Amino acid sequence: MSEEEAAAGEPSPDDASRIAELREVLNHHIVLYYEKDDPEISDEEYDRLFAELQELEGRNPELITGDSPTQRVGAPASTSFAPVRHAVPMLSLANARTEEELTAWENRIRNHLLRRDVDPGEITFVTEPKIDGLAISLTYENGRLTKGATRGDGQVGEDVTLNIETIRTVPKQIDDAPPLIEVRGEVYLPIADFAELNQKRVDAGLPAFANPRNSAAGSIRQNDPKAAAERPLAVWSYGIGAMDGIRFASHSEEIEWLRDHGFHVNPDIAVHDSIGEVLDRCHWWLDRREDLDFEIDGVVVKIDDIGLWNELGNAGREPRWAIAWKFPPTTATTKLLEIEWNVGRTGHLVPWAKLDPVRVGGVTVSNATLHNEEDLERKDVRAGDEVVVLRAGDVIPQVISALPQKRPKGARKPVPPKECPACGTEVIKPEDSVFSICPNRSGCPGQIFQHIKHFVSRGAMDIEGLGEKQVARFLEEGLISDVADIYALRQEQLEALDRMGETSSGNLIAEIEKSREIPFPRVLYALGLIGVGSVTAEALADEFGSIDALHEADPERIEQTEGVGPVIARQIAESLADEGTWALVERLKAAGLKMELAEDERRPEGGPLEGKTVVLTGTLPDLTRDEAGAMVKRAGGKVTGSVSKKTDFVVAGESAGSKLEKAEKLGVTVLDREGLDQLIAGNLPPEPEGD
Ligand code: IVH
């Protein structure tokens, strides 16, 4: 394949087959290594194969699957999605990188039309951001979302309906709909959410995703919709594929229709009368690239008149009526000067690269993360190396690889420090962790700073106006020394600080005040216990109802919470048993923070489904998964994501897949929509025999 095609994001058959081969080989060795404890190849050889796979997947994100060895740790899980043939093929786009290439495109179009005796006159163009995500197709039959599919090879994609259904920006039902309409768009992960997700992965010892696109691709193709739901994916819709009972004369009409019917359509899509205006708009987007909450890698330019689309047709797998104006890349190579270690919120020591400053995607980068010890080891990055640095939006720049062929003689492997760089305490290296840890939980200034930063952050207590710089300053000035001190701050104290006027001080005090109303699950997340991300915090709050109940629980009891394994359960119990941590919780409680669920957030006691666990799968005729879940909870039941022997009931709608099979295999009672109503009404079916 040509480089052009590779750049257009079209998977090459060669890459695809090598990827498949590498996965098979790696999976074979993973089983030998993890399950049989009997490896056949050296770690170095394994790393080499792994790096090759990572590299190929980086070039072909469409081919990333949830079961790829790069997307998980440990032994393979079997993932399979049913194939979906696209009624209208999902095409890719030709690229233009310069002004000349864009003008040449317009000339080609004109010539092509003239040869067909069509005089286009003035051509109208539409420009749209080229979202750097994964193309999807959403089929609506009589207004109801019935299928979500990936692009695949453009002809046949994969059925990822269950995962798509978990995305908030995808309407499940549309009004005034034709009998059939297939909406196309791009799934992506907002940059801020990507950063958070990666942090959690790194904390959990999983390999970091290289960029939001790879993580979106990995997420949408996970086996477990519950896991997909934990990734805050979003969709921008930009077109229409198959349709019946409706026609559009122009692309701008399509865009209007999508907007009117509740789809998320980028508000900055614009219409232009000349290629000169189009070019201005391309530069306008390039300037804004850094300020956006999502990644774009260019601008898509489309001809507005759909009549002309039909005249122009396609050249291979690319339509002649559209082109992508691509931005310059966001990777650069530079010299790694030194590797430094920073202590994180939970005491983890994180390696950092100090770089010879380099321009990447429009900004100068001089620091980049190396994630953790294992990642560092796997990538074999050393001080003095030429390294490849990637910068994606606002996300912390990262070193993705070293160029060993350019390695200076004598460059040595980095050695993780034996003492905490922030407080000097001797570190510990748990066997099951990819980090060394500073055990000085309540006294290490590095940890305290990070902990406060997490506590006030957007997904936690969300105290606007208390950013990183303010936190550092308040610590330095002795105004606070832990998170509870925030609630004792007084306006006069703030006003006494340089550059803190009456207004900003007043605003900050009001923000702090407001945060006292944050519901318990988020307070629990804000506490920053090891292994307790926002999803786990929700599950723990749901399971225990209050911090006191969680405090009293032993690890075995905590482990009964959805999504909590034995390691995290032990860590939670240990953290809360720690005197310093518990004293802090008590002070926050005294400051009025919500340390229990409000009455209406609780699962009622004595409901018909008390003590029962229900799994929902497939599409129910009149309820979304969330609505059905809320019904079960109101009746006192618990909703979980996967079927096990502990599951009491599986409610299966249309196109229920592997969960239904598993339920049948395990002999779990399966109910339909009607059965769900019976459950809620308290008419529980008899227990299956032999259980
Ligand atoms: S139009 C036939 N519009 O770019 C036209 N695609 O390289 C193809 N993409 O597979 C789709 N933003 O995944 C279109 N505003 C946009 C887009 C967009 C991102 C992706 C899409 C497509 C790839 C083609």
mmCIF file of C-alpha atoms and ligand atoms in Angstrom, residues 8-9 62 90-95 128-136 151 185-186 238 297 300 302 319 321-322 324, ligand 1:
data_model
loop_
_atom_site.group_PDB
_atom_site.id
_atom_site.type_symbol
_atom_site.label_atom_id
_atom_site.label_comp_id
_atom_site.label_asym_id
_atom_site.label_seq_id
_atom_site.Cartn_x
_atom_site.Cartn_y
_atom_site.Cartn_z
ATOM 1 C CA ALA A 8 -5.491 7.989 5.581
ATOM 2 C CA GLY A 9 -6.011 5.447 8.342
ATOM 3 C CA GLU A 62 -9.042 0.559 13.556
ATOM 4 C CA MET A 90 -17.909 3.310 4.931
ATOM 5 C CA LEU A 91 -15.304 5.122 2.913
ATOM 6 C CA SER A 92 -12.025 6.692 3.858
ATOM 7 C CA LEU A 93 -10.594 10.026 2.741
ATOM 8 C CA ALA A 94 -7.782 11.236 0.528
ATOM 9 C CA ASN A 95 -5.375 13.674 2.175
ATOM 10 C CA GLU A 128 -15.716 20.049 9.617
ATOM 11 C CA PRO A 129 -13.142 19.095 12.215
ATOM 12 C CA LYS A 130 -11.553 15.729 11.451
ATOM 13 C CA ILE A 131 -12.112 13.985 14.742
ATOM 14 C CA ASP A 132 -9.313 11.622 15.677
ATOM 15 C CA GLY A 133 -11.378 8.716 16.904
ATOM 16 C CA LEU A 134 -13.066 5.668 15.470
ATOM 17 C CA ALA A 135 -15.768 5.719 12.796
ATOM 18 C CA ILE A 136 -19.102 4.190 13.771
ATOM 19 C CA ARG A 151 -16.191 0.595 10.267
ATOM 20 C CA GLY A 185 -19.951 9.660 13.225
ATOM 21 C CA GLU A 186 -16.792 9.370 15.218
ATOM 22 C CA TYR A 238 -21.075 13.976 10.727
ATOM 23 C CA ASP A 297 -5.951 15.640 13.212
ATOM 24 C CA VAL A 300 -12.585 17.446 6.429
ATOM 25 C CA LYS A 302 -16.817 18.204 1.644
ATOM 26 C CA PRO A 319 -15.001 9.629 -2.433
ATOM 27 C CA TRP A 321 -16.286 14.838 -3.202
ATOM 28 C CA ALA A 322 -14.379 15.049 0.075
ATOM 29 C CA ALA A 324 -8.975 15.652 4.544
HETATM 30 S S1 IVH B 1 -16.645 11.831 6.442
HETATM 31 C C1 IVH B 1 -16.719 9.511 2.951
HETATM 32 N N1 IVH B 1 -16.266 13.569 8.355
HETATM 33 O O1 IVH B 1 -11.945 10.128 8.987
HETATM 34 C C2 IVH B 1 -16.233 10.425 3.952
HETATM 35 N N2 IVH B 1 -14.990 11.564 8.393
HETATM 36 O O2 IVH B 1 -10.145 9.174 6.855
HETATM 37 C C3 IVH B 1 -15.653 9.757 5.127
HETATM 38 N N3 IVH B 1 -13.505 11.350 10.303
HETATM 39 O O3 IVH B 1 -13.344 6.959 8.497
HETATM 40 C C4 IVH B 1 -16.266 10.122 6.360
HETATM 41 N N4 IVH B 1 -14.027 13.270 11.255
HETATM 42 O O4 IVH B 1 -13.418 7.957 10.808
HETATM 43 C C5 IVH B 1 -15.900 12.379 7.845
HETATM 44 N N5 IVH B 1 -16.057 15.172 10.000
HETATM 45 C C6 IVH B 1 -15.711 13.996 9.501
HETATM 46 C C7 IVH B 1 -14.750 13.162 10.124
HETATM 47 C C8 IVH B 1 -14.420 11.955 9.524
HETATM 48 C C9 IVH B 1 -13.290 12.171 11.354
HETATM 49 C C10 IVH B 1 -12.809 10.065 10.087
HETATM 50 C C11 IVH B 1 -13.719 8.902 9.832
HETATM 51 C C12 IVH B 1 -13.293 8.341 8.516
HETATM 52 C C13 IVH B 1 -11.897 8.848 8.403
HETATM 53 C C14 IVH B 1 -11.486 8.938 6.971
#
